[in-house]
Short mmCIF file of N, CA and C and ligand atoms in Angstrom, two decimals:
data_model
loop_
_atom_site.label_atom_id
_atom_site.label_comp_id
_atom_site.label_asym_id
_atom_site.label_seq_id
_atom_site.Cartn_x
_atom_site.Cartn_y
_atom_site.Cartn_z
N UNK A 1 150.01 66.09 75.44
CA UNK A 1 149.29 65.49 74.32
C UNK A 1 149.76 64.05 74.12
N UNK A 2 148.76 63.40 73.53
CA UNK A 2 149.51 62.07 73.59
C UNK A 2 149.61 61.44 71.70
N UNK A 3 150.02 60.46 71.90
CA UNK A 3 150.18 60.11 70.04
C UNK A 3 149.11 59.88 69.16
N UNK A 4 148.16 59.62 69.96
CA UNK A 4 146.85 59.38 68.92
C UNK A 4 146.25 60.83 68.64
N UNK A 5 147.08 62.01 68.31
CA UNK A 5 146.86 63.17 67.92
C UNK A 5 147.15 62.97 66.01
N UNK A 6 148.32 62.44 65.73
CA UNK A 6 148.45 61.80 64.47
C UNK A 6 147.64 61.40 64.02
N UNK A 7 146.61 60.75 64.03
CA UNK A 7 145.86 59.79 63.73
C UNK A 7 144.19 60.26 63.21
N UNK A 8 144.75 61.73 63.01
CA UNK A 8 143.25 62.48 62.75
C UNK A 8 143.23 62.51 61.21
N UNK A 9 143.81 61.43 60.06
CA UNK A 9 144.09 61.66 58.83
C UNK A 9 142.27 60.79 58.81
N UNK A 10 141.50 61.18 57.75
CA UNK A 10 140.45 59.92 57.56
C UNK A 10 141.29 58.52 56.97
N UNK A 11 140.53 57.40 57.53
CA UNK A 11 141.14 56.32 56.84
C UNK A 11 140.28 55.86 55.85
N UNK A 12 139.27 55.72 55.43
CA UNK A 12 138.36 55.72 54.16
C UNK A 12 136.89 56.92 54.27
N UNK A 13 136.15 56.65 53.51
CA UNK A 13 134.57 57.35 53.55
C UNK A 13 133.84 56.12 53.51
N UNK A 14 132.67 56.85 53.37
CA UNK A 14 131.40 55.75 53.57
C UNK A 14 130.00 56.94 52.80
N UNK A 15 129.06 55.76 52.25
CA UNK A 15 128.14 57.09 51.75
C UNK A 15 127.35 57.35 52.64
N UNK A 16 126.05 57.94 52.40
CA UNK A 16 125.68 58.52 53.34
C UNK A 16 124.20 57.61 54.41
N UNK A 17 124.16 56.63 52.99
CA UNK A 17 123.27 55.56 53.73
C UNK A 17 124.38 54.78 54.58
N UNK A 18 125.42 54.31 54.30
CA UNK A 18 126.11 53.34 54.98
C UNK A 18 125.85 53.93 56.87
N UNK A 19 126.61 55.52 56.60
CA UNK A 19 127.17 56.30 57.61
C UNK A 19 125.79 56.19 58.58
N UNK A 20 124.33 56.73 58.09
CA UNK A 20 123.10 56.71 58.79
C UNK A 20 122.92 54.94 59.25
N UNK A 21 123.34 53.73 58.17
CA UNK A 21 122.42 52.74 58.69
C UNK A 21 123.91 52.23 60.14
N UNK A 22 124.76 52.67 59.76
CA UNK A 22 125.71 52.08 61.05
C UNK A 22 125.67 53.02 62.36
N UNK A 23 124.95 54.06 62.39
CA UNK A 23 124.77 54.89 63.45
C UNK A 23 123.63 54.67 64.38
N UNK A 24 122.86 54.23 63.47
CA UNK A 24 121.25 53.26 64.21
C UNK A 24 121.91 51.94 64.26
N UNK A 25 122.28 51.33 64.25
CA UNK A 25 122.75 49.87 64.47
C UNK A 25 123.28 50.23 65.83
N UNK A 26 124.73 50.97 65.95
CA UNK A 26 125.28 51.78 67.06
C UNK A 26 124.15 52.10 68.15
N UNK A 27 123.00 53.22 68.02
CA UNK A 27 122.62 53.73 68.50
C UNK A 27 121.70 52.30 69.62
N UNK A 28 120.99 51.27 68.50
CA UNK A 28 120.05 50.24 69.17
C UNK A 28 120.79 49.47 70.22
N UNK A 29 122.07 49.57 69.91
CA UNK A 29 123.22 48.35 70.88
C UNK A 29 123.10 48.75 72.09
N UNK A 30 123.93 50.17 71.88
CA UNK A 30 124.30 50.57 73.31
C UNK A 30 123.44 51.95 74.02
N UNK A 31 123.10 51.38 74.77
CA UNK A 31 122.17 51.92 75.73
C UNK A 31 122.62 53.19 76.48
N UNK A 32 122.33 54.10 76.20
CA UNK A 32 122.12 55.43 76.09
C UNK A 32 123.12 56.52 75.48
N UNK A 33 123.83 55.82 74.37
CA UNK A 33 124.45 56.28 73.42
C UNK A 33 123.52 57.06 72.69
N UNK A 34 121.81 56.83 72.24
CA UNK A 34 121.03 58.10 71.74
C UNK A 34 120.88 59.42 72.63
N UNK A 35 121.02 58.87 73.92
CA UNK A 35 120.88 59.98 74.87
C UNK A 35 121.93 60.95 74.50
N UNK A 36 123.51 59.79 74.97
CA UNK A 36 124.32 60.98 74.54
C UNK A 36 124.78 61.88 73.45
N UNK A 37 123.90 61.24 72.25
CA UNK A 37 124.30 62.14 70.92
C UNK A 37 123.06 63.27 71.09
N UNK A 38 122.25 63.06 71.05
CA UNK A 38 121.03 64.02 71.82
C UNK A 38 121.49 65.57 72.49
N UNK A 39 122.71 64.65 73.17
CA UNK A 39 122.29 65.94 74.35
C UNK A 39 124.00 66.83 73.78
N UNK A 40 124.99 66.38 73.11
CA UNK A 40 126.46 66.19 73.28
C UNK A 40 126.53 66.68 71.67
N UNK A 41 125.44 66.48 70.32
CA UNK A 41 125.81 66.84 69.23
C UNK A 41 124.41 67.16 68.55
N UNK A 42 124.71 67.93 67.14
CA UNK A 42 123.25 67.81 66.87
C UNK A 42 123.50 67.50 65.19
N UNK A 43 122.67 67.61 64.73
CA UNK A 43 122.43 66.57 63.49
C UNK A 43 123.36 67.26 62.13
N UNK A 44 123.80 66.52 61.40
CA UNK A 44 124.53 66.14 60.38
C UNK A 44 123.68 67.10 59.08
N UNK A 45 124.74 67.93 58.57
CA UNK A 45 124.02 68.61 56.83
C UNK A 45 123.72 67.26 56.25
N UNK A 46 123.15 67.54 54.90
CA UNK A 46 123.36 66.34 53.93
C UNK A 46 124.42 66.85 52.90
N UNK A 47 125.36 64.86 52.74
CA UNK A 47 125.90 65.30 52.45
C UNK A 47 126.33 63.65 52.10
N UNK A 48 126.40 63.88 50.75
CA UNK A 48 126.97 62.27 49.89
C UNK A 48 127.94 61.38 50.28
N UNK A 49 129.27 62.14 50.79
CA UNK A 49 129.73 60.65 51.15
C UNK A 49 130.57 61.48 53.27
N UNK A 50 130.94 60.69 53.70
CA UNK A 50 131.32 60.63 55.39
C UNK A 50 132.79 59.96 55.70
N UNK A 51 133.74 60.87 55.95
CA UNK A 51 135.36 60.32 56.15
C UNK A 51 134.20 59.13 57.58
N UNK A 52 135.42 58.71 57.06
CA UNK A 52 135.96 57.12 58.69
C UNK A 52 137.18 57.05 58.99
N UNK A 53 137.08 57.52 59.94
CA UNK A 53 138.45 57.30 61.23
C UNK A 53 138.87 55.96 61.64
N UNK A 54 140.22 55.67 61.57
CA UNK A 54 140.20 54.73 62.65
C UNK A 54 140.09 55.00 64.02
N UNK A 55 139.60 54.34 64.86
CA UNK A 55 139.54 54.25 66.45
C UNK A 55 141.11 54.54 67.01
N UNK A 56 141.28 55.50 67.70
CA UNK A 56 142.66 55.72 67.91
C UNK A 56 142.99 54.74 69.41
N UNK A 57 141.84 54.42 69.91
CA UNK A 57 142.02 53.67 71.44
C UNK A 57 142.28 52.46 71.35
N UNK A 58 143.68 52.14 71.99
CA UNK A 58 144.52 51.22 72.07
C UNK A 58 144.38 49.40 71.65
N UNK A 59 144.63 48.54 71.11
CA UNK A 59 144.11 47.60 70.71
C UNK A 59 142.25 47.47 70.23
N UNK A 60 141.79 48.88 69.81
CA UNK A 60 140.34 48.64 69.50
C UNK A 60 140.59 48.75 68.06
N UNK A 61 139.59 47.43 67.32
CA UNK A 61 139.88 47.44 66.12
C UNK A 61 138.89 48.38 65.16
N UNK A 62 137.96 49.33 66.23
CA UNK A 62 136.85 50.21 65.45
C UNK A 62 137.16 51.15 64.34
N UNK A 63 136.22 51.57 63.71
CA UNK A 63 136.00 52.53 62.97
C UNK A 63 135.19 53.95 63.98
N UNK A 64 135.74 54.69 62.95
CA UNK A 64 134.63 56.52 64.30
C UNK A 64 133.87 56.66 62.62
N UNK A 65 132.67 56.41 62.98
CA UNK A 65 131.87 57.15 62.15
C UNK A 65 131.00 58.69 62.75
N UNK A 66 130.62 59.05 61.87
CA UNK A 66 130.46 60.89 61.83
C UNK A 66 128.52 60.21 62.58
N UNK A 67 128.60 60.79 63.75
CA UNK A 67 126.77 60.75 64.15
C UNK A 67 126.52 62.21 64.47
N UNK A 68 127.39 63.37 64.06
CA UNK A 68 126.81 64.50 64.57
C UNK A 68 128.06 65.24 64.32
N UNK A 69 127.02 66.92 64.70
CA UNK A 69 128.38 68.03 64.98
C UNK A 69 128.52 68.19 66.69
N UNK A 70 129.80 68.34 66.61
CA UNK A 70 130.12 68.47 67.94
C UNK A 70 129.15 70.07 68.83
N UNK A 71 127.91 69.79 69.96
CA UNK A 71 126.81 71.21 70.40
C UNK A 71 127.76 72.49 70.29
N UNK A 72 129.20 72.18 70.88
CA UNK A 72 129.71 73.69 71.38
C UNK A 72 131.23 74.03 70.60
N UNK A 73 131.29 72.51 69.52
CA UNK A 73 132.57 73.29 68.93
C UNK A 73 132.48 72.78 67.40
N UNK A 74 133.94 73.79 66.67
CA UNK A 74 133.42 73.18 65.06
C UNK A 74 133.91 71.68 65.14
N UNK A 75 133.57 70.66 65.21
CA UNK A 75 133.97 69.51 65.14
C UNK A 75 132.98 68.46 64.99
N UNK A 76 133.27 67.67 64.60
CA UNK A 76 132.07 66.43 63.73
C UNK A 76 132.40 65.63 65.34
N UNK A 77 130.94 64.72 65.84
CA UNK A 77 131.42 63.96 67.05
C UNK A 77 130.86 62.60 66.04
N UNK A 78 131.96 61.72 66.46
CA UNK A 78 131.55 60.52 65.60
C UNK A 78 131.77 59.08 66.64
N UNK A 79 131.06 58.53 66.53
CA UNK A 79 131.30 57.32 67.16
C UNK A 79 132.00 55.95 66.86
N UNK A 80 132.74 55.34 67.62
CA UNK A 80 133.68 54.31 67.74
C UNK A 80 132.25 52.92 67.46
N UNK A 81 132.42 52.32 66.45
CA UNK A 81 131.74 50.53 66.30
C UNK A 81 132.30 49.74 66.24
N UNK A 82 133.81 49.77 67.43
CA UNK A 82 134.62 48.75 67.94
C UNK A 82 134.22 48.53 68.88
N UNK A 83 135.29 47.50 69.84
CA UNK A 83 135.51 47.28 71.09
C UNK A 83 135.34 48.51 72.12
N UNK A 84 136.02 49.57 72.28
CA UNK A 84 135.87 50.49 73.04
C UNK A 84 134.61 50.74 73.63
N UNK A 85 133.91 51.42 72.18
CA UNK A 85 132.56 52.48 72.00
C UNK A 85 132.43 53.25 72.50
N UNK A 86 134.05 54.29 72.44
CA UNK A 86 134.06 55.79 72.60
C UNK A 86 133.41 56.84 71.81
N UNK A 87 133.56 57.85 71.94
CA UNK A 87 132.87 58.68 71.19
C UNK A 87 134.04 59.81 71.44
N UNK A 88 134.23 60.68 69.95
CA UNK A 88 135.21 61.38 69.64
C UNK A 88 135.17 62.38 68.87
N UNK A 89 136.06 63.65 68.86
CA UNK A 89 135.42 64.70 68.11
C UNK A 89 136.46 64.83 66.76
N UNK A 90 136.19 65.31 65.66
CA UNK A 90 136.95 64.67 64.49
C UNK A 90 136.53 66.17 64.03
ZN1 ZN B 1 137.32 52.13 69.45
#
C-alpha cells in the first residue's frame, strides 16, 4: 500500500450544482472521460451537498470531485480537475 491511503479524509464539500457544473466542464475538456464514466460508473442519488478530495497524485494541485458510483463496488468514482486527470474511487 502506499501513503496516499491517508488521504481519504474529504477536504471540503461542494453543492450539488457546483459538483454537476464542474463535472461537465471536466467531461467537455477531456476527451473520452464521458466514455469512461459511462462505461466505469453510473449516476449519482440526489443529494444537496458532495465531499471534495484532494488529488492524492504527486505534485497535482486537483480536487476529486464525486461524477458517479463506482459499476461494481460501494464506492463513489470521482474525478481529478487538476494536472493529472485521474479518476479515483472514494
Ligand atoms: Zn490530480
Amino acid at each position: 500500500m502506499t501513503s496516499n491511503v491517508s488521504q481519504n479524509y474529504p477536504y471540503t464539500s461542494e453543492s450539488a450544482e457546483e459538483r454537476a457544473a464542474t463535472i461537465a466542464r471536466l467531461v467537455s475538456e477531456r476527451e473520452g472521460l464521458a466514455a469512461t464514466l459511462a462505461t466505469d460508473s453510473t449516476p449519482l442519488d440526489t443529494n444537496d451537498r458532495w465531499w471534495v478530495w484532494k488529488c492524492p497524485t504527486k505534485d497535482c494541485p486537483g480536487l476529486l470531485h464525486a461524477a458517479g458510483y463506482a459499476a461494481e463496488k460501494h464506492a463513489l468514482y470521482v474525478v481529478c480537475d487538476g494536472t493529472c486527470g485521474k479518476t479515483f474511487l472514494r
